[in-house]
């Protein structure tokens, strides 16, 4: 358009510059700048203003209003109601299928006689005796063995204990036996040593005899 009028002009995309990095980038949405001859800038502005409306996009098609949509829904419902009414009328014209009807029973007729059922004897074996549940069985009574008898002291061991007891009395209270202190201590020590010696001698194992068993 400007070329036909003999006006020198060109378009250049407009760019923005970042404040920190000084990077150039296109704005959003992108736009172009028109550069024309300075001497004929007024003529170029007049031409652009006159023919700018020719390049505008076509106006969008207006959307259907809600009333039109409601009318379409009403028409659809009416058509569906008409189809249902026609189907019901067709069903009413044909009628239900005739079914066989049983004749009514005669009240004076006697009721049918049912023959008695005779049970035949069965040759089944008798049922086995019921087993006693495990929980109901009597518990087995446990009788612990009799305790072993208490050991009986041998006469020699008994005499050794009595000798130790007498020696202790002579050492502690020699006056009860009519002895002086020195004599009581000597006799008491000898009695205690003799009793202990007898007990120790009886604790030693005895030699095995000719039998097969060992002395325990």
Short mmCIF file of C-alpha atoms in Angstrom, two decimals:
data_model
loop_
_atom_site.label_atom_id
_atom_site.label_comp_id
_atom_site.label_asym_id
_atom_site.label_seq_id
_atom_site.Cartn_x
_atom_site.Cartn_y
_atom_site.Cartn_z
CA UNK A 1 0.00 0.00 0.00
CA UNK A 2 2.74 2.48 0.91
CA UNK A 3 4.83 1.24 -2.00
CA UNK A 4 2.03 2.05 -4.43
CA UNK A 5 1.96 5.62 -3.10
CA UNK A 6 5.74 5.90 -3.46
CA UNK A 7 6.45 6.16 0.29
CA UNK A 8 9.64 4.47 1.48
CA UNK A 9 8.86 2.27 4.51
CA UNK A 10 9.89 -0.97 6.23
CA UNK A 11 8.78 -3.09 9.22
CA UNK A 12 11.00 -4.21 12.09
CA UNK A 13 9.99 -6.36 15.08
CA UNK A 14 9.89 -4.45 18.31
CA UNK A 15 12.16 -5.78 21.05
CA UNK A 16 12.57 -5.16 24.74
CA UNK A 17 15.85 -5.00 26.62
CA UNK A 18 16.32 -6.62 30.01
CA UNK A 19 17.21 -4.13 32.77
CA UNK A 20 20.08 -6.25 34.19
CA UNK A 21 21.39 -8.56 31.47
CA UNK A 22 20.67 -6.16 28.57
CA UNK A 23 19.23 -9.11 26.64
CA UNK A 24 16.82 -8.36 23.82
CA UNK A 25 13.60 -10.38 23.71
CA UNK A 26 10.28 -10.09 21.85
CA UNK A 27 7.28 -8.81 23.80
CA UNK A 28 4.14 -10.86 24.27
CA UNK A 29 2.20 -10.59 22.04
CA UNK A 30 4.86 -9.73 19.40
CA UNK A 31 4.39 -6.42 17.56
CA UNK A 32 6.11 -4.71 14.63
CA UNK A 33 7.26 -1.13 14.18
CA UNK A 34 6.68 0.74 10.93
CA UNK A 35 9.44 3.09 9.80
CA UNK A 36 8.57 5.58 6.97
CA UNK A 37 10.23 8.49 5.23
CA UNK A 38 10.33 11.45 7.59
CA UNK A 39 9.21 13.85 4.83
CA UNK A 40 6.07 11.85 4.12
CA UNK A 41 5.19 10.69 7.60
CA UNK A 42 1.85 12.54 7.58
CA UNK A 43 0.78 10.89 4.32
CA UNK A 44 1.79 7.46 5.62
CA UNK A 45 -0.20 7.93 8.85
CA UNK A 46 -3.29 8.90 6.83
CA UNK A 47 -3.01 5.80 4.63
CA UNK A 48 -2.48 3.47 7.59
CA UNK A 49 -5.46 4.88 9.49
CA UNK A 50 -7.66 4.61 6.39
CA UNK A 51 -6.83 1.01 5.47
CA UNK A 52 -6.12 -0.46 8.93
CA UNK A 53 -9.67 -1.80 9.32
CA UNK A 54 -9.35 -3.90 6.15
CA UNK A 55 -6.81 -6.23 7.81
CA UNK A 56 -8.67 -6.74 11.07
CA UNK A 57 -9.79 -10.34 11.75
CA UNK A 58 -13.38 -11.21 11.04
CA UNK A 59 -15.80 -10.78 13.89
CA UNK A 60 -16.42 -14.04 15.76
CA UNK A 61 -19.67 -15.80 15.22
CA UNK A 62 -22.01 -14.96 18.07
CA UNK A 63 -22.70 -17.87 20.38
CA UNK A 64 -26.09 -19.36 20.58
CA UNK A 65 -28.12 -17.99 23.39
CA UNK A 66 -29.42 -20.07 26.20
CA UNK A 67 -32.95 -19.61 24.96
CA UNK A 68 -32.09 -21.40 21.71
CA UNK A 69 -30.55 -24.26 23.65
CA UNK A 70 -33.62 -24.49 25.88
CA UNK A 71 -35.85 -24.61 22.79
CA UNK A 72 -33.78 -27.48 21.37
CA UNK A 73 -34.08 -29.40 24.66
CA UNK A 74 -37.83 -28.87 24.73
CA UNK A 75 -38.14 -30.12 21.15
CA UNK A 76 -36.11 -33.23 21.99
CA UNK A 77 -38.30 -33.98 25.02
CA UNK A 78 -41.45 -33.57 22.97
CA UNK A 79 -40.19 -35.96 20.29
CA UNK A 80 -39.28 -38.56 22.92
CA UNK A 81 -42.73 -38.25 24.55
CA UNK A 82 -44.35 -38.77 21.14
CA UNK A 83 -42.38 -41.94 20.51
CA UNK A 84 -43.28 -43.35 23.95
CA UNK A 85 -46.97 -42.57 23.46
CA UNK A 86 -46.98 -44.33 20.08
CA UNK A 87 -45.33 -47.41 21.55
CA UNK A 88 -47.83 -47.58 24.44
CA UNK A 89 -50.74 -47.26 22.00
CA UNK A 90 -49.37 -50.14 19.92
CA UNK A 91 -49.00 -52.35 23.01
CA UNK A 92 -52.57 -51.56 24.12
CA UNK A 93 -53.93 -52.48 20.65
CA UNK A 94 -52.29 -55.91 20.52
CA UNK A 95 -53.26 -56.82 24.12
CA UNK A 96 -51.56 -59.35 26.39
CA UNK A 97 -50.98 -62.91 25.27
CA UNK A 98 -53.84 -65.25 26.21
CA UNK A 99 -52.75 -67.73 28.82
CA UNK A 100 -54.51 -71.04 29.63
CA UNK A 101 -56.81 -70.70 32.61
CA UNK A 102 -57.30 -73.67 34.90
CA UNK A 103 -60.96 -74.52 35.62
CA UNK A 104 -62.11 -73.75 39.15
CA UNK A 105 -62.08 -76.69 41.54
CA UNK A 106 -65.44 -78.22 42.44
CA UNK A 107 -66.15 -77.65 46.13
CA UNK A 108 -68.42 -80.75 46.35
CA UNK A 109 -65.77 -83.13 44.98
CA UNK A 110 -63.93 -85.14 47.65
CA UNK A 111 -60.30 -84.29 48.14
CA UNK A 112 -57.82 -86.63 46.53
CA UNK A 113 -56.71 -89.53 48.69
CA UNK A 114 -52.99 -89.86 49.21
CA UNK A 115 -51.87 -93.49 49.63
CA UNK A 116 -50.01 -94.15 52.87
CA UNK A 117 -46.30 -94.51 52.63
CA UNK A 118 -45.08 -97.83 54.00
CA UNK A 119 -41.51 -97.80 55.21
CA UNK A 120 -39.56 -100.93 54.41
CA UNK A 121 -37.38 -102.37 57.16
CA UNK A 122 -33.78 -101.52 56.61
CA UNK A 123 -30.93 -103.93 57.05
CA UNK A 124 -28.49 -101.28 58.10
CA UNK A 125 -26.04 -102.34 60.81
CA UNK A 126 -26.57 -100.86 64.25
CA UNK A 127 -24.72 -97.64 64.88
CA UNK A 128 -21.38 -97.99 66.64
CA UNK A 129 -21.30 -97.13 70.34
CA UNK A 130 -20.60 -93.55 71.09
CA UNK A 131 -17.05 -92.91 72.10
CA UNK A 132 -16.36 -91.06 75.28
CA UNK A 133 -14.81 -87.69 74.47
CA UNK A 134 -11.22 -87.27 75.49
CA UNK A 135 -12.11 -84.40 77.79
CA UNK A 136 -14.69 -86.54 79.63
CA UNK A 137 -12.33 -89.46 80.31
CA UNK A 138 -11.23 -89.84 83.95
CA UNK A 139 -7.70 -88.69 84.59
CA UNK A 140 -5.19 -91.36 85.52
CA UNK A 141 -4.30 -91.04 89.19
CA UNK A 142 -0.57 -90.65 89.73
CA UNK A 143 0.78 -92.13 92.95
CA UNK A 144 4.27 -90.91 93.78
CA UNK A 145 6.67 -93.50 95.14
CA UNK A 146 7.28 -93.70 98.87
CA UNK A 147 10.18 -91.56 100.10
CA UNK A 148 13.34 -93.44 101.02
CA UNK A 149 13.84 -94.09 104.75
CA UNK A 150 16.01 -91.75 106.75
CA UNK A 151 19.58 -92.91 107.13
CA UNK A 152 20.38 -94.53 110.51
CA UNK A 153 23.65 -93.63 112.19
CA UNK A 154 26.02 -96.43 112.85
CA UNK A 155 26.94 -97.01 116.51
CA UNK A 156 30.55 -95.92 115.90
CA UNK A 157 29.40 -92.61 114.37
CA UNK A 158 27.00 -92.05 117.27
CA UNK A 159 29.79 -92.66 119.82
CA UNK A 160 32.10 -90.27 117.96
CA UNK A 161 29.48 -87.50 118.13
CA UNK A 162 28.96 -88.07 121.84
CA UNK A 163 32.74 -87.94 122.37
CA UNK A 164 32.96 -84.59 120.56
CA UNK A 165 30.08 -83.23 122.66
CA UNK A 166 31.73 -84.35 125.91
CA UNK A 167 35.05 -82.80 124.85
CA UNK A 168 33.30 -79.49 124.17
CA UNK A 169 31.76 -79.56 127.66
CA UNK A 170 35.17 -80.24 129.24
CA UNK A 171 36.73 -77.31 127.42
CA UNK A 172 33.95 -74.81 128.09
CA UNK A 173 32.77 -75.76 131.62
CA UNK A 174 35.16 -78.24 133.21
CA UNK A 175 33.78 -77.39 136.66
CA UNK A 176 30.49 -79.23 135.92
CA UNK A 177 32.46 -82.50 135.81
CA UNK A 178 34.61 -81.63 138.85
CA UNK A 179 37.76 -81.02 136.79
CA UNK A 180 40.22 -78.19 136.92
CA UNK A 181 40.64 -75.86 134.00
CA UNK A 182 43.94 -77.32 132.78
CA UNK A 183 42.81 -80.91 133.09
CA UNK A 184 39.44 -80.11 131.45
CA UNK A 185 41.13 -78.43 128.46
CA UNK A 186 43.50 -81.38 127.93
CA UNK A 187 40.74 -83.98 128.22
CA UNK A 188 38.35 -81.93 126.06
CA UNK A 189 40.89 -81.45 123.24
CA UNK A 190 41.74 -85.15 123.25
CA UNK A 191 38.02 -86.09 123.19
CA UNK A 192 37.24 -83.73 120.30
CA UNK A 193 40.26 -84.88 118.27
CA UNK A 194 39.37 -88.53 118.88
CA UNK A 195 35.73 -88.07 117.83
CA UNK A 196 36.70 -86.21 114.65
CA UNK A 197 39.26 -88.90 113.81
CA UNK A 198 36.61 -91.61 114.12
CA UNK A 199 34.19 -89.73 111.83
CA UNK A 200 36.90 -89.09 109.22
CA UNK A 201 37.96 -92.70 109.25
CA UNK A 202 34.38 -93.82 108.55
CA UNK A 203 34.09 -91.41 105.60
CA UNK A 204 36.89 -93.17 103.69
CA UNK A 205 35.87 -95.64 100.99
CA UNK A 206 36.09 -99.24 101.95
CA UNK A 207 37.91 -101.68 99.75
CA UNK A 208 35.84 -103.54 97.20
CA UNK A 209 34.96 -107.09 97.99
CA UNK A 210 35.02 -110.04 95.59
CA UNK A 211 31.53 -109.28 94.26
CA UNK A 212 30.69 -107.66 90.91
CA UNK A 213 29.15 -104.55 92.47
CA UNK A 214 30.95 -101.50 93.78
CA UNK A 215 30.55 -99.98 97.20
CA UNK A 216 28.45 -96.80 97.00
#
